[in-house]
């Protein structure tokens, strides 16, 4: 089997390669060539850790496997980041394990690529202003990936903890874009594309904030109870997602569904826009991508990393 260590990923996996992998796997999902297995996520009663597996099979891209890992809140004492994951790939022809790949940076890249795919297909024509809600670890990845698929002229941002906004200002500067910190009402009315990436458990962006043609990539809500957007805003928008089952249970749409504001049938797969089977934005004023994060995304970027590592001769081989 091949082993691609975490420390090699930064030199192997470019945002463009991640984008291609995620766009392709969303298309496979929409064509019913790829499916995710039920997610396992357990509080293990040790070190306050949340541990789980996200797996799936993509018969088009031929990736089979799982991402194992989770959240260890006390990892600072070990000099490690709290989110830890590893992707294991299996040979779909034989069932033998084929690769173990460090999954930490890959998770950040695949999450950023997902919102970028949604921006490529759903941003309103002539979008100029990118609005960022959230300034944590993931926010910089999301902003960089968005700037690769669309020519923005300005970034505006808001975060519940204003002291973190320097991350957005620094990332915008790195991209050569002006940055301004604004309140949420200005963000909602001035931004043409909005990325939300926080750990919020109550709505931040309200329906009344959002004015004019807007695309919102809602990326923070990946667990039951989390919420970044007003349910009325979700109800007003044309909603797309990576996977409908996750969108209604752990994604942003869970609240509008629970309140009876939208029906499951109204939620569309982003992959169907990629394949050309759905018109996408059409005449909708507001579009939302409810990015919940699926195992197939992890497998897609891990698969690509192994290919690149083999080409570059940096994949280790181990007999198992
Ligand atoms: P982080 O801890 O580095 O940053 C957290 C962000 O959320 C910051 O902007 C912080 O100010 C804000 N925040 C913290 N507590 C909050 C609260 N109670 N209410 C509102 N905002 C709060 O985390 P990160 O790595 O940047 O990830 C951000 C979010 O994205 C997390 O919720 C994470 O679970 C989610 N995420 C989703 C996916 C996906 O595929 N959809 C993938 C990775 C991360």
Tab-separated table of C-alpha atoms and ligand atoms in Angstrom:
chain	number	residue	atom	x	y	z
A	1	UNK	CA	0.000	0.000	0.000
A	2	UNK	CA	1.022	3.628	-0.432
A	3	UNK	CA	1.434	5.999	2.467
A	4	UNK	CA	1.224	9.744	1.845
A	5	UNK	CA	2.219	11.527	5.057
A	6	UNK	CA	0.426	14.652	6.231
A	7	UNK	CA	3.627	16.693	5.865
A	8	UNK	CA	3.776	15.930	2.110
A	9	UNK	CA	0.232	17.038	1.288
A	10	UNK	CA	1.010	20.772	1.047
A	11	UNK	CA	3.609	20.066	-1.644
A	12	UNK	CA	1.308	17.759	-3.594
A	13	UNK	CA	-2.266	18.957	-3.494
A	14	UNK	CA	-2.934	22.284	-5.151
A	15	UNK	CA	-6.258	24.104	-4.764
A	16	UNK	CA	-6.780	23.555	-8.510
A	17	UNK	CA	-6.320	19.787	-8.166
A	18	UNK	CA	-8.739	19.789	-5.207
A	19	UNK	CA	-11.264	21.778	-7.239
A	20	UNK	CA	-11.118	19.299	-10.137
A	21	UNK	CA	-11.516	16.333	-7.778
A	22	UNK	CA	-14.523	17.847	-5.978
A	23	UNK	CA	-16.262	19.017	-9.156
A	24	UNK	CA	-15.872	15.499	-10.606
A	25	UNK	CA	-17.147	13.683	-7.523
A	26	UNK	CA	-20.205	15.976	-7.226
A	27	UNK	CA	-20.972	15.063	-10.851
A	28	UNK	CA	-20.534	11.330	-10.067
A	29	UNK	CA	-22.939	11.682	-7.135
A	30	UNK	CA	-25.557	13.357	-9.346
A	31	UNK	CA	-25.159	10.614	-11.968
A	32	UNK	CA	-25.676	8.029	-9.164
A	33	UNK	CA	-22.215	6.600	-9.854
A	34	UNK	CA	-21.036	7.491	-6.351
A	35	UNK	CA	-22.666	7.232	-2.966
A	36	UNK	CA	-21.798	7.928	0.647
A	37	UNK	CA	-22.157	5.325	3.370
A	38	UNK	CA	-23.965	6.167	6.622
A	39	UNK	CA	-21.775	8.363	8.814
A	40	UNK	CA	-20.596	7.087	12.197
A	41	UNK	CA	-19.827	9.792	14.765
A	42	UNK	CA	-19.407	8.916	18.443
A	43	UNK	CA	-18.503	10.739	21.626
A	44	UNK	CA	-16.094	8.073	22.874
A	45	UNK	CA	-16.145	9.148	26.529
A	46	UNK	CA	-12.375	9.722	26.575
A	47	UNK	CA	-10.530	13.067	26.255
A	48	UNK	CA	-13.918	14.616	25.302
A	49	UNK	CA	-13.205	13.304	21.811
A	50	UNK	CA	-15.660	12.959	18.940
A	51	UNK	CA	-14.573	10.151	16.631
A	52	UNK	CA	-16.111	8.840	13.451
A	53	UNK	CA	-15.943	7.492	9.906
A	54	UNK	CA	-17.176	8.972	6.650
A	55	UNK	CA	-16.956	6.555	3.733
A	56	UNK	CA	-18.240	5.871	0.271
A	57	UNK	CA	-17.611	4.498	-3.182
A	58	UNK	CA	-17.207	6.357	-6.452
A	59	UNK	CA	-17.573	3.873	-9.313
A	60	UNK	CA	-16.618	6.547	-11.860
A	61	UNK	CA	-13.465	7.778	-10.101
A	62	UNK	CA	-12.824	4.303	-8.638
A	63	UNK	CA	-12.269	5.492	-5.089
A	64	UNK	CA	-13.421	3.320	-2.234
A	65	UNK	CA	-12.623	3.970	1.392
A	66	UNK	CA	-13.191	6.104	4.431
A	67	UNK	CA	-11.931	9.051	6.408
A	68	UNK	CA	-11.465	8.217	10.069
A	69	UNK	CA	-10.841	10.782	12.748
A	70	UNK	CA	-12.599	13.558	14.556
A	71	UNK	CA	-12.192	16.289	17.113
A	72	UNK	CA	-9.895	16.108	20.145
A	73	UNK	CA	-10.443	19.360	22.064
A	74	UNK	CA	-7.408	18.966	24.361
A	75	UNK	CA	-4.799	18.419	21.691
A	76	UNK	CA	-2.946	21.632	22.411
A	77	UNK	CA	-1.144	19.836	25.250
A	78	UNK	CA	0.261	17.437	22.640
A	79	UNK	CA	1.178	20.303	20.264
A	80	UNK	CA	-1.368	19.016	17.760
A	81	UNK	CA	-4.410	20.621	16.122
A	82	UNK	CA	-7.789	19.517	17.465
A	83	UNK	CA	-9.152	18.151	14.172
A	84	UNK	CA	-7.311	14.935	13.250
A	85	UNK	CA	-8.090	12.633	10.351
A	86	UNK	CA	-6.605	10.005	8.053
A	87	UNK	CA	-8.055	8.692	4.787
A	88	UNK	CA	-7.810	4.983	3.964
A	89	UNK	CA	-8.362	3.878	0.370
A	90	UNK	CA	-9.107	0.336	-0.805
A	91	UNK	CA	-8.668	-1.305	-4.198
A	92	UNK	CA	-12.248	-1.642	-5.534
A	93	UNK	CA	-11.177	-4.678	-7.615
A	94	UNK	CA	-9.811	-6.730	-4.723
A	95	UNK	CA	-10.743	-5.090	-1.415
A	96	UNK	CA	-7.101	-4.740	-0.405
A	97	UNK	CA	-6.105	-1.550	1.367
A	98	UNK	CA	-4.300	0.615	-1.197
A	99	UNK	CA	-3.375	3.830	0.617
A	100	UNK	CA	-3.263	5.734	3.898
A	101	UNK	CA	-3.230	9.502	3.430
A	102	UNK	CA	-2.916	12.307	5.993
A	103	UNK	CA	-6.347	13.953	6.020
A	104	UNK	CA	-5.964	17.239	7.904
A	105	UNK	CA	-4.925	19.650	5.155
A	106	UNK	CA	-6.989	17.652	2.651
A	107	UNK	CA	-10.129	18.365	4.717
A	108	UNK	CA	-9.450	22.097	4.538
A	109	UNK	CA	-8.785	21.963	0.798
A	110	UNK	CA	-11.816	19.851	-0.073
A	111	UNK	CA	-14.114	22.090	1.981
A	112	UNK	CA	-12.748	25.180	0.236
A	113	UNK	CA	-13.082	23.479	-3.145
A	114	UNK	CA	-16.762	22.671	-2.483
A	115	UNK	CA	-17.718	26.314	-1.930
A	116	UNK	CA	-15.595	27.288	-4.943
A	117	UNK	CA	-17.476	24.808	-7.166
A	118	UNK	CA	-20.744	26.355	-5.985
A	119	UNK	CA	-19.425	29.859	-6.764
A	120	UNK	CA	-18.298	28.826	-10.239
A	121	UNK	CA	-21.775	27.543	-11.096
A	122	UNK	CA	-24.073	29.758	-9.038
A	123	UNK	CA	-22.524	33.216	-8.570
A	124	UNK	CA	-24.683	35.981	-10.023
A	125	UNK	CA	-23.378	37.453	-13.317
A	126	UNK	CA	-20.875	40.234	-12.752
A	127	UNK	CA	-20.395	39.465	-9.045
A	128	UNK	CA	-17.753	41.833	-7.651
A	129	UNK	CA	-17.883	41.730	-3.858
A	130	UNK	CA	-17.109	38.655	-1.754
A	131	UNK	CA	-18.526	38.671	1.784
A	132	UNK	CA	-16.910	36.452	4.423
A	133	UNK	CA	-18.745	35.456	7.610
A	134	UNK	CA	-16.244	33.687	9.847
A	135	UNK	CA	-12.526	34.192	10.373
A	136	UNK	CA	-11.361	30.845	11.751
A	137	UNK	CA	-8.857	28.359	10.327
A	138	UNK	CA	-11.086	27.393	7.375
A	139	UNK	CA	-11.955	30.954	6.300
A	140	UNK	CA	-8.601	31.618	4.601
A	141	UNK	CA	-8.875	28.411	2.565
A	142	UNK	CA	-12.424	29.303	1.496
A	143	UNK	CA	-11.424	32.820	0.427
A	144	UNK	CA	-8.387	31.653	-1.569
A	145	UNK	CA	-10.410	28.980	-3.401
A	146	UNK	CA	-13.208	31.473	-4.184
A	147	UNK	CA	-10.705	33.929	-5.661
A	148	UNK	CA	-9.413	31.235	-8.031
A	149	UNK	CA	-12.804	30.689	-9.669
A	150	UNK	CA	-14.066	34.262	-9.821
A	151	UNK	CA	-12.519	37.717	-10.251
A	152	UNK	CA	-13.682	39.586	-7.163
A	153	UNK	CA	-12.800	43.264	-6.742
A	154	UNK	CA	-13.230	43.507	-2.984
A	155	UNK	CA	-13.677	41.387	0.157
A	156	UNK	CA	-15.824	42.459	3.089
A	157	UNK	CA	-16.062	40.439	6.276
A	158	UNK	CA	-17.651	39.975	9.665
A	159	UNK	CA	-16.851	37.647	12.544
A	160	UNK	CA	-18.466	37.155	15.966
A	161	UNK	CA	-14.983	37.536	17.452
A	162	UNK	CA	-13.674	40.729	15.788
A	163	UNK	CA	-10.107	40.150	16.998
A	164	UNK	CA	-9.912	37.285	14.464
A	165	UNK	CA	-10.666	39.531	11.458
A	166	UNK	CA	-6.943	40.026	10.802
A	167	UNK	CA	-6.957	36.574	9.190
A	168	UNK	CA	-9.431	37.810	6.561
A	169	UNK	CA	-7.521	41.073	6.042
A	170	UNK	CA	-4.211	39.198	5.646
A	171	UNK	CA	-5.686	36.643	3.235
A	172	UNK	CA	-7.319	39.353	1.108
A	173	UNK	CA	-3.987	41.234	1.014
A	174	UNK	CA	-2.220	38.038	-0.107
A	175	UNK	CA	-4.774	37.854	-2.960
A	176	UNK	CA	-4.257	41.521	-3.829
A	177	UNK	CA	-7.827	42.446	-2.854
A	178	UNK	CA	-8.966	45.347	-0.647
A	179	UNK	CA	-10.647	44.268	2.598
A	180	UNK	CA	-13.157	46.030	4.827
A	181	UNK	CA	-14.699	44.826	8.099
A	182	UNK	CA	-18.448	45.556	8.070
A	183	UNK	CA	-21.602	44.802	10.059
A	184	UNK	CA	-23.830	41.970	8.869
A	185	UNK	CA	-26.519	44.221	7.364
A	186	UNK	CA	-23.921	45.879	5.098
A	187	UNK	CA	-22.372	42.525	4.310
A	188	UNK	CA	-25.749	41.114	3.253
A	189	UNK	CA	-26.653	44.084	1.086
A	190	UNK	CA	-23.237	44.698	-0.562
A	191	UNK	CA	-21.821	41.227	-1.131
A	192	UNK	CA	-22.720	39.406	-4.356
A	193	UNK	CA	-21.247	36.147	-3.059
A	194	UNK	CA	-21.164	35.245	0.642
A	195	UNK	CA	-19.272	32.409	2.318
A	196	UNK	CA	-20.289	31.569	5.890
A	197	UNK	CA	-17.864	29.362	7.803
A	198	UNK	CA	-18.473	29.635	11.552
A	199	UNK	CA	-19.426	27.297	14.391
A	200	UNK	CA	-22.680	29.187	15.052
A	201	UNK	CA	-25.675	27.563	16.741
A	202	UNK	CA	-28.080	30.419	15.989
A	203	UNK	CA	-28.642	32.397	12.789
A	204	UNK	CA	-26.178	35.176	11.975
A	205	UNK	CA	-27.243	36.275	8.489
A	206	UNK	CA	-30.915	37.260	8.473
A	207	UNK	CA	-33.322	37.322	5.555
A	208	UNK	CA	-33.653	41.123	5.850
A	209	UNK	CA	-29.860	41.559	5.509
A	210	UNK	CA	-29.635	40.029	2.027
A	211	UNK	CA	-30.464	42.368	-0.876
A	212	UNK	CA	-30.221	41.794	-4.628
A	213	UNK	CA	-28.842	38.836	-6.561
A	214	UNK	CA	-26.657	36.873	-4.153
A	215	UNK	CA	-25.062	33.456	-3.866
A	216	UNK	CA	-24.394	32.153	-0.363
A	217	UNK	CA	-22.074	29.208	0.292
A	218	UNK	CA	-23.134	28.104	3.787
A	219	UNK	CA	-20.246	25.908	4.915
A	220	UNK	CA	-20.167	25.997	8.728
A	221	UNK	CA	-23.252	23.935	9.521
A	222	UNK	CA	-22.274	20.267	9.507
A	223	UNK	CA	-23.959	19.013	12.686
A	224	UNK	CA	-27.454	18.832	14.113
A	225	UNK	CA	-28.267	22.087	15.921
A	226	UNK	CA	-25.745	24.324	14.136
A	227	UNK	CA	-27.142	27.270	12.157
A	228	UNK	CA	-25.692	30.276	10.312
A	229	UNK	CA	-28.610	31.451	8.156
A	230	UNK	CA	-32.106	32.628	9.028
A	231	UNK	CA	-34.546	29.835	8.071
A	232	UNK	CA	-36.642	32.450	6.207
A	233	UNK	CA	-33.604	33.222	4.012
A	234	UNK	CA	-33.230	29.526	3.211
A	235	UNK	CA	-36.939	29.396	2.372
A	236	UNK	CA	-36.623	32.398	0.000
A	237	UNK	CA	-33.588	30.985	-1.820
A	238	UNK	CA	-33.059	28.305	-4.444
A	239	UNK	CA	-31.148	25.729	-2.384
A	240	UNK	CA	-28.382	23.425	-3.598
A	241	UNK	CA	-26.344	20.961	-1.587
A	242	UNK	CA	-23.686	18.269	-1.795
A	243	UNK	CA	-26.080	15.587	-0.486
A	244	UNK	CA	-29.781	16.107	0.221
A	245	UNK	CA	-29.910	13.553	3.071
A	246	UNK	CA	-27.215	15.477	4.963
A	247	UNK	CA	-28.626	18.893	4.078
A	248	UNK	CA	-31.946	18.142	5.766
A	249	UNK	CA	-30.467	16.381	8.820
A	250	UNK	CA	-27.156	18.086	9.685
A	251	UNK	CA	-26.917	20.915	7.149
A	252	UNK	CA	-28.250	24.454	7.011
A	253	UNK	CA	-31.589	23.282	5.562
A	254	UNK	CA	-32.374	21.247	8.718
A	255	UNK	CA	-34.068	24.297	10.322
A	256	UNK	CA	-36.221	25.363	7.352
A	257	UNK	CA	-37.260	21.705	6.968
A	258	UNK	CA	-38.087	21.328	10.685
A	259	UNK	CA	-40.167	24.511	10.585
A	260	UNK	CA	-42.043	23.290	7.501
A	261	UNK	CA	-40.795	26.253	5.423
A	262	UNK	CA	-39.360	24.118	2.619
A	263	UNK	CA	-39.808	20.574	1.345
A	264	UNK	CA	-36.957	18.129	0.824
A	265	UNK	CA	-37.900	17.998	-2.880
A	266	UNK	CA	-37.028	21.687	-3.216
A	267	UNK	CA	-33.360	20.996	-2.428
A	268	UNK	CA	-31.168	20.426	-5.476
A	269	UNK	CA	-27.841	18.674	-5.901
A	270	UNK	CA	-24.981	20.916	-6.980
A	271	UNK	CA	-23.654	17.957	-8.974
A	272	UNK	CA	-26.718	18.149	-11.245
A	273	UNK	CA	-25.701	21.701	-12.171
A	274	UNK	CA	-22.166	20.454	-12.916
A	275	UNK	CA	-23.532	17.725	-15.224
A	276	UNK	CA	-25.907	20.193	-16.922
A	277	UNK	CA	-29.031	18.400	-15.671
A	278	UNK	CA	-30.129	21.392	-13.575
A	279	UNK	CA	-30.209	24.979	-14.835
A	280	UNK	CA	-28.633	26.294	-11.631
A	281	UNK	CA	-29.400	29.918	-10.703
A	282	UNK	CA	-32.057	30.423	-13.411
A	283	UNK	CA	-34.220	33.375	-12.376
A	284	UNK	CA	-33.604	32.920	-8.627
A	285	UNK	CA	-32.489	36.069	-6.806
A	286	UNK	CA	-30.773	34.218	-3.966
A	287	UNK	CA	-29.037	30.858	-4.259
A	288	UNK	CA	-27.622	28.906	-1.329
A	289	UNK	CA	-25.132	26.062	-1.388
A	290	UNK	CA	-25.599	24.035	1.784
A	291	UNK	CA	-22.140	22.459	1.997
A	292	UNK	CA	-22.365	19.728	4.609
A	293	UNK	CA	-19.157	17.840	3.771
A	294	UNK	CA	-19.383	14.234	2.529
A	295	UNK	CA	-16.945	11.340	2.739
A	296	UNK	CA	-16.703	11.115	-1.051
A	297	UNK	CA	-15.033	14.526	-1.069
A	298	UNK	CA	-12.314	13.197	1.233
A	299	UNK	CA	-11.818	10.114	-0.902
A	300	UNK	CA	-11.649	12.200	-4.088
A	301	UNK	CA	-8.854	14.476	-2.840
A	302	UNK	CA	-7.000	11.587	-1.165
A	303	UNK	CA	-7.144	9.580	-4.405
A	304	UNK	CA	-5.751	12.573	-6.327
A	305	UNK	CA	-2.969	13.058	-3.727
A	306	UNK	CA	-1.870	9.444	-4.102
A	307	UNK	CA	-1.747	9.833	-7.909
A	308	UNK	CA	0.362	12.996	-7.634
A	309	UNK	CA	2.574	11.461	-4.913
A	310	UNK	CA	3.242	8.438	-7.133
A	311	UNK	CA	4.119	10.707	-10.084
A	312	UNK	CA	6.488	12.753	-7.923
A	313	UNK	CA	7.992	9.687	-6.270
A	314	UNK	CA	7.140	10.765	-2.719
A	315	UNK	CA	4.564	8.055	-1.887
A	316	UNK	CA	6.031	5.542	0.572
A	317	UNK	CA	5.235	1.892	-0.068
A	318	UNK	CA	4.505	-0.570	2.726
A	319	UNK	CA	3.644	-4.254	2.501
A	320	UNK	CA	0.600	-5.098	4.618
B	1	LIG	P1	-12.292	27.595	13.895
B	1	LIG	O1	-12.475	27.068	15.271
B	1	LIG	O2	-10.916	27.883	13.420
B	1	LIG	O3	-13.153	28.958	13.741
B	1	LIG	C1	-14.462	29.035	14.240
B	1	LIG	C2	-15.217	30.188	13.623
B	1	LIG	O4	-16.534	30.205	14.170
B	1	LIG	C3	-14.630	31.545	13.932
B	1	LIG	O5	-15.015	32.439	12.917
B	1	LIG	C4	-15.322	31.898	15.254
B	1	LIG	O6	-15.334	33.293	15.500
B	1	LIG	C5	-16.710	31.358	15.001
B	1	LIG	N1	-17.420	30.928	16.200
B	1	LIG	C6	-16.930	30.202	17.232
B	1	LIG	N2	-17.902	29.972	18.147
B	1	LIG	C7	-19.022	30.562	17.662
B	1	LIG	C8	-20.352	30.686	18.130
B	1	LIG	N3	-20.746	30.139	19.281
B	1	LIG	N4	-21.242	31.372	17.369
B	1	LIG	C9	-20.864	31.904	16.185
B	1	LIG	N5	-19.627	31.821	15.694
B	1	LIG	C10	-18.714	31.167	16.423
B	1	LIG	O7	-13.046	26.583	12.938
B	1	LIG	P2	-12.862	26.348	11.365
B	1	LIG	O8	-11.901	25.238	11.149
B	1	LIG	O9	-12.640	27.651	10.676
B	1	LIG	O10	-14.303	25.768	10.988
B	1	LIG	C11	-15.440	26.608	11.019
B	1	LIG	C12	-16.689	25.774	10.927
B	1	LIG	O11	-16.718	25.060	9.701
B	1	LIG	C13	-16.817	24.712	12.031
B	1	LIG	O12	-18.136	24.775	12.524
B	1	LIG	C14	-16.568	23.407	11.319
B	1	LIG	O13	-17.257	22.339	11.916
B	1	LIG	C15	-17.119	23.724	9.939
B	1	LIG	N6	-16.559	22.880	8.877
B	1	LIG	C16	-17.415	22.439	7.913
B	1	LIG	C17	-16.940	21.640	6.890
B	1	LIG	C18	-17.863	21.190	5.787
B	1	LIG	O14	-17.478	20.333	4.981
B	1	LIG	N7	-19.039	21.753	5.671
B	1	LIG	C19	-15.587	21.271	6.849
B	1	LIG	C20	-14.719	21.789	7.819
B	1	LIG	C21	-15.220	22.604	8.837
